[in-house]
Amino acid sequence: MLMKLKTGVMLLDDMLKGGLGTGATTLIASKPFTEATPLAYQIAYRWLDAGYPVVYLTNNKRPDIIMEDVKRYGWDLTRFKEEGVLVFVDAYTGFMGIKSEERYAVLNPYNLEEIDGALLKAVNDTGKKSLIIVDSLSTMLDHFGEIIIEKFEEWRRIAILNDSHILYIFIEWDFEEGIKRKLKDRVDNIISLSPIEKGVILSDFFTIEKVGGKPIKPISIPFRYVRPGGMRVYIPKILITGPYHAGKTTVVHALST
């Protein structure tokens, strides 16, 4: 049965028509220097707090670093990890040549079959209605190339069979446009995060490019991350000062259009 869970950002949930549904996939695509992981943390906490498990595949940082980072935003995941409803697939520690403390550890992070096997086992052991986070898709593309795109349909079947949701984190570095297009074609929802300069203001914005497999007209919404609290819709305030008849009203009109 299709279930939708909230992201914790009301406007984002409205744009996603109620939140993230099971049996589906979402791509969080962010421009360099605009963080995507805090939003993933926020969604993970909401999922766990609602009583559903999270499987977090990491290939760019240790699980303990993630736990510390999440806590900075005000969410303590320790209890969920101790209860076994938050599990990590550690595909990073092996790069350092040391043993991981995680149950689902990848000894050779350059072996895609081993990563795939560890992820599948973790999902099967954890149960249905899981949130599966892949952090990060960019690192996978760096290591394995376009074969990762071919994996999308296989992972999508996992989401459908397990009544789960897959959340991909993708930093848009210097990948070819063709690769980006293929990635976006193979997911149900797309959340884009990017810095946009409007007049003299530089802010981070999120847009929804795709919902339920259908492209939609994107609307840019300004946001910022707060600690604690996570993503917040943010409308910056500007103070315009100057002498009488200096053109303050003209500046305000120009910035608002």
Short mmCIF file of C-alpha atoms in Angstrom, two decimals:
data_model
loop_
_atom_site.label_atom_id
_atom_site.label_comp_id
_atom_site.label_asym_id
_atom_site.label_seq_id
_atom_site.Cartn_x
_atom_site.Cartn_y
_atom_site.Cartn_z
CA MET A 1 0.00 0.00 0.00
CA LEU A 2 1.35 3.43 -0.98
CA MET A 3 2.40 5.50 2.01
CA LYS A 4 3.71 9.06 2.03
CA LEU A 5 5.85 10.54 4.78
CA LYS A 6 6.64 14.18 5.37
CA THR A 7 10.08 15.68 4.81
CA GLY A 8 9.68 18.13 7.68
CA VAL A 9 9.53 21.14 5.32
CA MET A 10 5.86 22.05 4.88
CA LEU A 11 6.19 23.86 1.54
CA LEU A 12 8.41 21.10 0.16
CA ASP A 13 5.83 18.48 1.19
CA ASP A 14 3.08 20.47 -0.53
CA MET A 15 5.12 20.63 -3.73
CA LEU A 16 5.74 16.87 -3.50
CA LYS A 17 1.97 16.32 -3.17
CA GLY A 18 2.10 15.09 0.39
CA GLY A 19 5.70 13.97 0.87
CA LEU A 20 7.82 11.02 -0.26
CA GLY A 21 5.92 7.89 -1.21
CA THR A 22 6.97 4.27 -0.81
CA GLY A 23 7.82 2.27 -3.91
CA ALA A 24 9.45 5.33 -5.46
CA THR A 25 12.80 7.12 -5.87
CA THR A 26 13.97 10.69 -5.31
CA LEU A 27 17.09 12.51 -6.49
CA ILE A 28 18.40 15.40 -4.41
CA ALA A 29 20.61 17.17 -6.96
CA SER A 30 22.70 20.00 -5.57
CA LYS A 31 25.18 22.38 -7.12
CA PRO A 32 28.72 22.38 -5.65
CA PHE A 33 28.94 24.20 -2.30
CA THR A 34 25.18 23.91 -1.68
CA GLU A 35 24.74 21.15 0.88
CA ALA A 36 22.32 18.30 0.26
CA THR A 37 23.07 16.03 3.22
CA PRO A 38 21.31 18.16 5.89
CA LEU A 39 18.04 17.74 3.99
CA ALA A 40 18.68 13.98 3.79
CA TYR A 41 19.33 13.94 7.55
CA GLN A 42 16.06 15.79 8.15
CA ILE A 43 14.09 13.35 6.03
CA ALA A 44 15.80 10.39 7.72
CA TYR A 45 14.87 11.69 11.17
CA ARG A 46 11.24 12.20 10.15
CA TRP A 47 11.13 8.65 8.79
CA LEU A 48 12.63 7.18 11.97
CA ASP A 49 10.48 9.31 14.26
CA ALA A 50 7.38 8.01 12.45
CA GLY A 51 8.43 4.46 13.36
CA TYR A 52 9.96 3.30 10.09
CA PRO A 53 13.53 2.07 9.42
CA VAL A 54 16.33 3.81 7.55
CA VAL A 55 19.15 2.14 5.61
CA TYR A 56 21.98 4.62 5.00
CA LEU A 57 24.65 3.69 2.45
CA THR A 58 27.69 5.92 2.84
CA ASN A 59 30.77 6.00 0.61
CA ASN A 60 32.17 9.43 1.43
CA LYS A 61 32.37 9.58 5.22
CA ARG A 62 32.37 7.27 8.25
CA PRO A 63 29.03 6.44 9.89
CA ASP A 64 30.16 7.95 13.21
CA ILE A 65 30.89 11.25 11.44
CA ILE A 66 27.35 11.20 10.02
CA MET A 67 25.90 10.59 13.50
CA GLU A 68 27.85 13.58 14.87
CA ASP A 69 26.86 15.77 11.93
CA VAL A 70 23.16 14.93 12.32
CA LYS A 71 23.33 15.82 16.02
CA ARG A 72 24.54 19.33 15.13
CA TYR A 73 21.17 19.91 13.50
CA GLY A 74 19.34 18.87 16.65
CA TRP A 75 18.52 15.23 15.87
CA ASP A 76 20.03 12.50 18.02
CA LEU A 77 19.87 9.20 16.14
CA THR A 78 21.64 7.14 18.83
CA ARG A 79 18.47 5.46 20.07
CA PHE A 80 17.40 4.45 16.58
CA LYS A 81 20.83 2.96 15.85
CA GLU A 82 20.83 1.03 19.13
CA GLU A 83 17.35 -0.31 18.37
CA GLY A 84 18.49 -1.47 14.93
CA VAL A 85 16.01 0.65 12.95
CA LEU A 86 18.84 2.83 11.64
CA VAL A 87 21.52 0.79 9.90
CA PHE A 88 24.55 1.89 7.92
CA VAL A 89 26.02 0.18 4.89
CA ASP A 90 29.62 1.30 5.34
CA ALA A 91 31.25 1.55 1.92
CA TYR A 92 33.79 4.13 3.08
CA THR A 93 35.88 2.79 5.97
CA GLY A 94 37.40 0.17 3.66
CA PHE A 95 39.14 2.95 1.74
CA MET A 96 41.24 3.60 4.84
CA GLY A 97 42.21 -0.04 5.21
CA ILE A 98 40.68 -0.39 8.67
CA LYS A 99 37.88 -2.58 9.95
CA SER A 100 34.40 -1.09 10.14
CA GLU A 101 32.30 -1.49 13.26
CA GLU A 102 29.10 -1.65 11.22
CA ARG A 103 27.23 -4.90 10.66
CA TYR A 104 26.93 -4.19 6.94
CA ALA A 105 30.48 -3.31 5.97
CA VAL A 106 32.00 -3.34 2.50
CA LEU A 107 35.57 -4.63 2.65
CA ASN A 108 36.43 -3.48 -0.87
CA PRO A 109 34.59 -0.23 -1.74
CA TYR A 110 35.85 -0.52 -5.32
CA ASN A 111 33.80 -3.70 -5.77
CA LEU A 112 30.30 -2.74 -6.93
CA GLU A 113 28.96 -6.27 -6.48
CA GLU A 114 30.02 -6.25 -2.83
CA ILE A 115 28.34 -2.87 -2.28
CA ASP A 116 25.22 -4.09 -4.04
CA GLY A 117 25.13 -7.28 -1.96
CA ALA A 118 25.59 -5.45 1.35
CA LEU A 119 22.85 -2.98 0.49
CA LEU A 120 20.40 -5.70 -0.52
CA LYS A 121 21.07 -7.69 2.66
CA ALA A 122 20.60 -4.61 4.84
CA VAL A 123 17.29 -3.76 3.15
CA ASN A 124 16.00 -7.33 3.41
CA ASP A 125 17.03 -7.61 7.07
CA THR A 126 15.57 -4.25 8.03
CA GLY A 127 12.13 -4.86 6.59
CA LYS A 128 9.59 -3.01 4.51
CA LYS A 129 8.74 0.69 4.40
CA SER A 130 12.41 1.63 4.75
CA LEU A 131 14.00 4.85 3.63
CA ILE A 132 17.13 3.90 1.67
CA ILE A 133 19.68 6.72 1.39
CA VAL A 134 22.54 6.52 -1.13
CA ASP A 135 25.22 9.02 -0.11
CA SER A 136 26.61 9.72 -2.53
CA LEU A 137 25.69 8.97 -6.11
CA SER A 138 28.45 11.32 -7.28
CA THR A 139 31.14 9.18 -5.63
CA MET A 140 29.66 6.05 -7.19
CA LEU A 141 29.80 7.64 -10.64
CA ASP A 142 33.42 8.65 -10.03
CA HIS A 143 34.35 5.07 -9.13
CA PHE A 144 32.19 3.01 -11.47
CA GLY A 145 31.05 5.26 -14.31
CA GLU A 146 27.77 4.92 -16.16
CA ILE A 147 27.22 1.32 -15.03
CA ILE A 148 25.64 2.95 -11.96
CA ILE A 149 22.86 4.32 -14.15
CA GLU A 150 22.11 0.78 -15.29
CA LYS A 151 21.70 -0.18 -11.61
CA PHE A 152 18.83 2.27 -11.18
CA GLU A 153 16.15 -0.07 -12.48
CA GLU A 154 17.42 -2.89 -10.25
CA TRP A 155 17.39 -0.63 -7.18
CA ARG A 156 13.98 0.70 -8.16
CA ARG A 157 12.64 -2.86 -8.07
CA ILE A 158 14.05 -3.21 -4.56
CA ALA A 159 12.09 -0.11 -3.54
CA ILE A 160 8.88 -1.46 -5.07
CA LEU A 161 9.22 -4.99 -3.67
CA ASN A 162 10.09 -3.71 -0.19
CA ASP A 163 7.53 -0.90 -0.25
CA SER A 164 10.43 1.46 0.45
CA HIS A 165 11.75 4.78 -0.82
CA ILE A 166 15.23 5.42 -2.24
CA LEU A 167 16.80 8.85 -1.74
CA TYR A 168 19.86 9.56 -3.90
CA ILE A 169 22.25 12.39 -3.01
CA PHE A 170 23.93 13.80 -6.10
CA ILE A 171 26.41 16.70 -6.24
CA GLU A 172 26.52 18.08 -9.77
CA TRP A 173 30.25 18.41 -10.30
CA ASP A 174 31.66 18.31 -13.83
CA PHE A 175 29.63 15.33 -15.03
CA GLU A 176 28.52 15.30 -18.64
CA GLU A 177 25.06 16.69 -19.31
CA GLY A 178 24.08 13.37 -20.88
CA ILE A 179 24.83 11.53 -17.62
CA LYS A 180 22.83 14.05 -15.59
CA ARG A 181 19.91 13.71 -17.97
CA LYS A 182 19.93 9.91 -17.73
CA LEU A 183 19.96 10.07 -13.92
CA LYS A 184 17.04 12.48 -13.84
CA ASP A 185 15.07 10.41 -16.35
CA ARG A 186 15.28 7.35 -14.08
CA VAL A 187 13.85 8.76 -10.84
CA ASP A 188 10.32 9.66 -9.78
CA ASN A 189 11.04 12.93 -7.98
CA ILE A 190 13.77 15.55 -8.34
CA ILE A 191 14.64 18.12 -5.67
CA SER A 192 17.26 20.60 -6.91
CA LEU A 193 19.34 22.77 -4.58
CA SER A 194 21.36 25.66 -5.97
CA PRO A 195 22.68 29.14 -5.20
CA ILE A 196 20.93 31.90 -7.14
CA GLU A 197 21.98 35.53 -7.34
CA LYS A 198 19.09 37.99 -7.46
CA GLY A 199 20.28 41.55 -7.58
CA VAL A 200 22.72 41.96 -4.72
CA ILE A 201 21.45 38.88 -2.87
CA LEU A 202 23.02 35.43 -3.11
CA SER A 203 20.80 32.75 -1.56
CA ASP A 204 20.30 29.01 -1.71
CA PHE A 205 17.09 27.92 -3.40
CA PHE A 206 15.29 24.62 -3.79
CA THR A 207 13.10 23.70 -6.73
CA ILE A 208 11.03 20.64 -7.52
CA GLU A 209 11.67 19.58 -11.12
CA LYS A 210 9.74 16.31 -11.16
CA VAL A 211 6.98 14.69 -9.08
CA GLY A 212 5.59 11.19 -9.54
CA GLY A 213 7.59 10.69 -12.72
CA LYS A 214 6.23 13.85 -14.37
CA PRO A 215 8.24 17.07 -14.95
CA ILE A 216 6.65 20.18 -13.46
CA LYS A 217 7.27 23.88 -13.86
CA PRO A 218 9.99 24.65 -11.30
CA ILE A 219 9.46 27.38 -8.72
CA SER A 220 12.53 28.60 -6.82
CA ILE A 221 12.08 28.78 -3.04
CA PRO A 222 14.81 30.41 -0.89
CA PHE A 223 16.01 28.41 2.09
CA ARG A 224 18.75 28.12 4.63
CA TYR A 225 19.87 25.48 7.11
CA VAL A 226 19.67 26.31 10.79
CA ARG A 227 21.24 24.50 13.74
CA PRO A 228 19.17 23.13 15.31
CA GLY A 229 16.25 22.78 12.96
CA GLY A 230 17.49 21.84 9.49
CA MET A 231 16.01 23.32 6.31
CA ARG A 232 13.88 26.42 6.70
CA VAL A 233 12.19 28.47 4.00
CA TYR A 234 13.94 31.83 4.25
CA ILE A 235 12.88 35.22 2.93
CA PRO A 236 15.86 37.56 3.41
CA LYS A 237 15.22 41.03 4.83
CA ILE A 238 16.98 44.03 3.35
CA LEU A 239 17.43 47.43 4.94
CA ILE A 240 17.71 50.21 2.36
CA THR A 241 19.09 53.47 3.76
CA GLY A 242 19.96 56.81 2.23
CA PRO A 243 19.00 60.49 2.10
CA TYR A 244 15.65 61.81 0.86
CA HIS A 245 15.13 61.40 -2.92
CA ALA A 246 18.21 59.10 -3.13
CA GLY A 247 16.24 56.42 -4.98
CA LYS A 248 15.48 54.00 -2.14
CA THR A 249 12.02 53.17 -3.49
CA THR A 250 13.47 52.52 -6.94
CA VAL A 251 15.96 50.04 -5.46
CA VAL A 252 13.20 48.20 -3.57
CA HIS A 253 11.09 47.94 -6.71
CA ALA A 254 14.06 46.66 -8.72
CA LEU A 255 14.91 43.97 -6.15
CA SER A 256 11.32 42.75 -5.94
CA THR A 257 10.93 42.11 -9.67
#
